[in-house]
């Protein structure tokens, strides 16, 4: 009796387990593939959103820098005009 049980268990582990594994593999493979395809676009969308957020941050930083440079340029132009007015007034004062 024991020999028969040992033979049945041995046959089950040598043939039954691999067959069960193959059946599970072929049964679950389409399910896993469908899940991967369904979740793939969401991951790509999150990555795209993250890249766009980084790009917007860089653009906003560039915009701020250009605004600061424009303010400095306007201030320099105002200062240049004031110097020209003073220089023009002094030159007119010397001529008279």
Coordinates of N, CA and C in Angstrom, one line a residue:
X1 N 0.8 -1.2 0.0 CA 0.0 0.0 0.0 C 0.9 1.3 0.0
X2 N 1.9 1.3 0.8 CA 2.8 2.4 0.9 C 3.5 2.7 -0.4
X3 N 3.9 1.6 -1.0 CA 4.6 1.7 -2.3 C 3.7 2.3 -3.4
X4 N 2.4 1.9 -3.3 CA 1.5 2.5 -4.3 C 1.3 4.0 -4.1
X5 N 1.2 4.4 -2.9 CA 1.0 5.8 -2.5 C 2.3 6.6 -3.0
X6 N 3.4 6.0 -2.7 CA 4.7 6.7 -3.1 C 4.7 6.8 -4.6
X7 N 4.3 5.8 -5.4 CA 4.3 5.8 -6.8 C 3.4 6.8 -7.3
X8 N 2.2 6.9 -6.8 CA 1.2 7.9 -7.2 C 1.7 9.3 -6.9
X9 N 2.3 9.6 -5.8 CA 2.8 10.9 -5.4 C 4.0 11.2 -6.4
X10 N 4.8 10.3 -6.7 CA 6.0 10.5 -7.6 C 5.5 10.8 -9.0
X11 N 4.5 10.1 -9.5 CA 3.9 10.4 -10.8 C 3.3 11.8 -10.8
X12 N 2.6 12.1 -9.7 CA 1.9 13.4 -9.7 C 2.9 14.6 -9.7
X13 N 4.1 14.4 -9.0 CA 5.1 15.5 -9.0 C 5.9 15.5 -10.3
X14 N 6.1 14.4 -10.9 CA 6.8 14.4 -12.2 C 6.0 14.8 -13.4
X15 N 4.7 14.5 -13.4 CA 3.9 14.8 -14.5 C 2.8 15.8 -14.2
X16 N 2.2 15.7 -13.1 CA 1.1 16.5 -12.7 C 1.4 18.0 -12.5
X17 N 2.5 18.2 -11.7 CA 2.9 19.6 -11.4 C 3.3 20.4 -12.7
X18 N 4.2 19.8 -13.6 CA 4.5 20.6 -14.8 C 3.3 20.8 -15.7
X19 N 2.4 19.8 -15.8 CA 1.2 20.0 -16.6 C 0.3 21.1 -16.0
X20 N 0.2 21.1 -14.7 CA -0.6 22.1 -14.0 C 0.0 23.5 -14.2
X21 N 1.3 23.6 -14.1 CA 2.0 24.8 -14.3 C 1.8 25.3 -15.8
X22 N 1.9 24.4 -16.7 CA 1.7 24.9 -18.1 C 0.3 25.3 -18.3
X23 N -0.7 24.6 -17.8 CA -2.1 25.0 -17.9 C -2.3 26.4 -17.3
X24 N -1.7 26.6 -16.1 CA -1.9 27.9 -15.5 C -1.2 29.0 -16.3
X25 N 0.0 28.7 -16.9 CA 0.7 29.7 -17.7 C -0.2 30.1 -18.9
X26 N -0.7 29.1 -19.6 CA -1.5 29.4 -20.8 C -2.8 30.0 -20.5
X27 N -3.4 29.8 -19.3 CA -4.6 30.4 -18.9 C -4.5 31.8 -18.4
X28 N -3.4 32.1 -17.7 CA -3.2 33.4 -17.2 C -2.4 34.4 -18.1
X29 N -1.7 33.8 -19.1 CA -1.0 34.7 -20.0 C -1.8 35.7 -20.7
X30 N -3.0 35.4 -21.3 CA -3.8 36.5 -21.9 C -4.3 37.5 -20.9
X31 N -4.6 37.1 -19.7 CA -5.1 38.0 -18.7 C -4.0 39.0 -18.3
X32 N -2.8 38.5 -18.1 CA -1.6 39.3 -17.7 C -1.3 40.3 -18.9
X33 N -1.3 39.8 -20.1 CA -1.1 40.6 -21.3 C -2.1 41.8 -21.4
X34 N -3.4 41.4 -21.2 CA -4.4 42.5 -21.2 C -4.2 43.5 -20.1
X35 N -3.9 43.0 -18.9 CA -3.7 44.0 -17.8 C -2.5 44.9 -18.1
X36 N -1.4 44.3 -18.7 CA -0.2 45.1 -19.0 C -0.6 46.2 -20.1
X37 N -1.4 45.8 -21.1 CA -1.8 46.7 -22.1 C -2.7 47.8 -21.6
X38 N -3.5 47.4 -20.6 CA -4.5 48.4 -20.0 C -3.7 49.4 -19.1
X39 N -2.7 49.0 -18.4 CA -2.0 49.8 -17.5 C -0.9 50.6 -18.2
X40 N -0.4 50.1 -19.3 CA 0.7 50.8 -20.0 C 0.4 52.2 -20.4
X41 N -0.8 52.5 -21.0 CA -1.0 53.9 -21.4 C -1.1 54.9 -20.2
X42 N -1.6 54.4 -19.0 CA -1.7 55.2 -17.9 C -0.3 55.6 -17.4
X43 N 0.6 54.6 -17.4 CA 2.0 54.9 -17.0 C 2.6 55.9 -18.0
X44 N 2.4 55.7 -19.3 CA 2.9 56.7 -20.3 C 2.3 58.0 -20.1
X45 N 1.0 58.1 -19.8 CA 0.4 59.4 -19.6 C 1.0 60.1 -18.4
X46 N 1.2 59.4 -17.3 CA 1.8 60.0 -16.1 C 3.2 60.5 -16.4
X47 N 4.0 59.7 -17.2 CA 5.3 60.1 -17.6 C 5.3 61.4 -18.4
X48 N 4.3 61.4 -19.4 CA 4.1 62.6 -20.2 C 3.8 63.8 -19.4
X49 N 2.9 63.6 -18.5 CA 2.5 64.8 -17.6 C 3.6 65.3 -16.8
X50 N 4.5 64.4 -16.3 CA 5.6 64.8 -15.5 C 6.6 65.5 -16.4
X51 N 6.8 65.0 -17.6 CA 7.8 65.7 -18.5 C 7.2 67.1 -18.9
X52 N 5.9 67.2 -19.1 CA 5.3 68.5 -19.4 C 5.4 69.5 -18.3
X53 N 5.2 69.0 -17.0 CA 5.3 69.8 -15.9 C 6.7 70.4 -15.7
X54 N 7.7 69.5 -16.0 CA 9.1 70.0 -15.9 C 9.4 71.0 -17.0
X55 N 8.8 70.8 -18.2 CA 9.0 71.7 -19.3 C 8.4 73.1 -19.0
X56 N 7.2 73.0 -18.4 CA 6.5 74.3 -18.0 C 7.3 75.0 -16.9
X57 N 7.8 74.3 -16.0 CA 8.7 75.0 -14.9 C 9.9 75.7 -15.6
X58 N 10.5 75.0 -16.5 CA 11.7 75.6 -17.2 C 11.2 76.8 -18.0
X59 N 10.1 76.7 -18.7 CA 9.6 77.9 -19.5 C 9.3 79.0 -18.6
X60 N 8.6 78.7 -17.4 CA 8.3 79.8 -16.5 C 9.6 80.5 -15.9
X61 N 10.6 79.7 -15.7 CA 11.9 80.2 -15.2 C 12.5 81.1 -16.2
X62 N 12.5 80.6 -17.5 CA 13.0 81.4 -18.6 C 12.3 82.7 -18.7
X63 N 10.9 82.6 -18.6 CA 10.1 83.8 -18.7 C 10.4 84.8 -17.6
X64 N 10.6 84.4 -16.4 CA 11.0 85.2 -15.3 C 12.3 85.9 -15.5
X65 N 13.3 85.1 -16.0 CA 14.6 85.7 -16.3 C 14.5 86.7 -17.4
X66 N 13.8 86.5 -18.4 CA 13.7 87.5 -19.5 C 13.0 88.7 -19.0
X67 N 12.0 88.5 -18.2 CA 11.3 89.7 -17.6 C 12.2 90.5 -16.8
X68 N 13.1 89.9 -16.0 CA 14.0 90.6 -15.1 C 15.0 91.3 -16.0
X69 N 15.5 90.7 -17.1 CA 16.4 91.3 -18.0 C 15.8 92.5 -18.7
X70 N 14.5 92.4 -19.1 CA 13.8 93.5 -19.7 C 13.6 94.6 -18.8
X71 N 13.4 94.4 -17.5 CA 13.3 95.4 -16.5 C 14.6 96.1 -16.4
X72 N 15.7 95.4 -16.3 CA 17.1 96.0 -16.3 C 17.3 96.8 -17.5
X73 N 16.9 96.3 -18.6 CA 17.2 97.1 -19.9 C 16.4 98.4 -19.9
X74 N 15.1 98.3 -19.4 CA 14.3 99.5 -19.4 C 14.9 100.5 -18.4
X75 N 15.4 100.0 -17.3 CA 16.0 100.9 -16.3 C 17.3 101.5 -16.8
X76 N 18.1 100.8 -17.6 CA 19.3 101.3 -18.2 C 19.0 102.3 -19.2
X77 N 17.9 102.1 -20.0 CA 17.5 103.1 -21.0 C 17.1 104.4 -20.4
X78 N 16.3 104.3 -19.3 CA 15.9 105.5 -18.6 C 17.1 106.2 -18.0
X79 N 18.0 105.5 -17.5 CA 19.2 106.2 -17.0 C 20.0 106.8 -18.1
X80 N 20.1 106.2 -19.3 CA 20.8 106.8 -20.4 C 20.2 108.0 -20.9
X81 N 18.8 108.1 -20.9 CA 18.1 109.3 -21.3 C 18.3 110.4 -20.3
X82 N 18.3 110.1 -19.0 CA 18.6 111.1 -18.0 C 20.0 111.7 -18.2
X83 N 20.9 110.8 -18.5 CA 22.3 111.3 -18.7 C 22.4 112.2 -19.9
X84 N 21.7 111.8 -21.0 CA 21.7 112.6 -22.2 C 21.0 114.0 -21.9
X85 N 19.9 114.0 -21.2 CA 19.3 115.3 -20.9 C 20.2 116.2 -20.1
X86 N 20.9 115.6 -19.1 CA 21.8 116.4 -18.3 C 22.9 116.9 -19.1
X87 N 23.5 116.0 -20.0 CA 24.6 116.4 -20.8 C 24.1 117.4 -21.8
X88 N 22.9 117.3 -22.4 CA 22.4 118.3 -23.3 C 22.2 119.6 -22.7
X89 N 21.7 119.6 -21.4 CA 21.5 120.9 -20.7 C 22.8 121.6 -20.3
X90 N 23.8 120.8 -20.0 CA 25.1 121.4 -19.7 C 25.7 122.0 -20.9
X91 N 25.6 121.3 -22.1 CA 26.1 121.8 -23.3 C 25.4 123.0 -23.8
X92 N 24.1 123.1 -23.6 CA 23.4 124.3 -23.9 C 23.8 125.5 -23.0
X93 N 24.0 125.2 -21.8 CA 24.4 126.2 -20.8 C 25.8 126.7 -21.1
X94 N 26.7 126.0 -21.7 CA 28.0 126.4 -22.0 C 28.0 127.3 -23.3
X95 N 27.0 127.0 -24.2 CA 26.9 127.7 -25.4 C 26.4 129.2 -25.2
X96 N 25.6 129.3 -24.2 CA 25.0 130.7 -24.0 C 25.8 131.5 -23.1

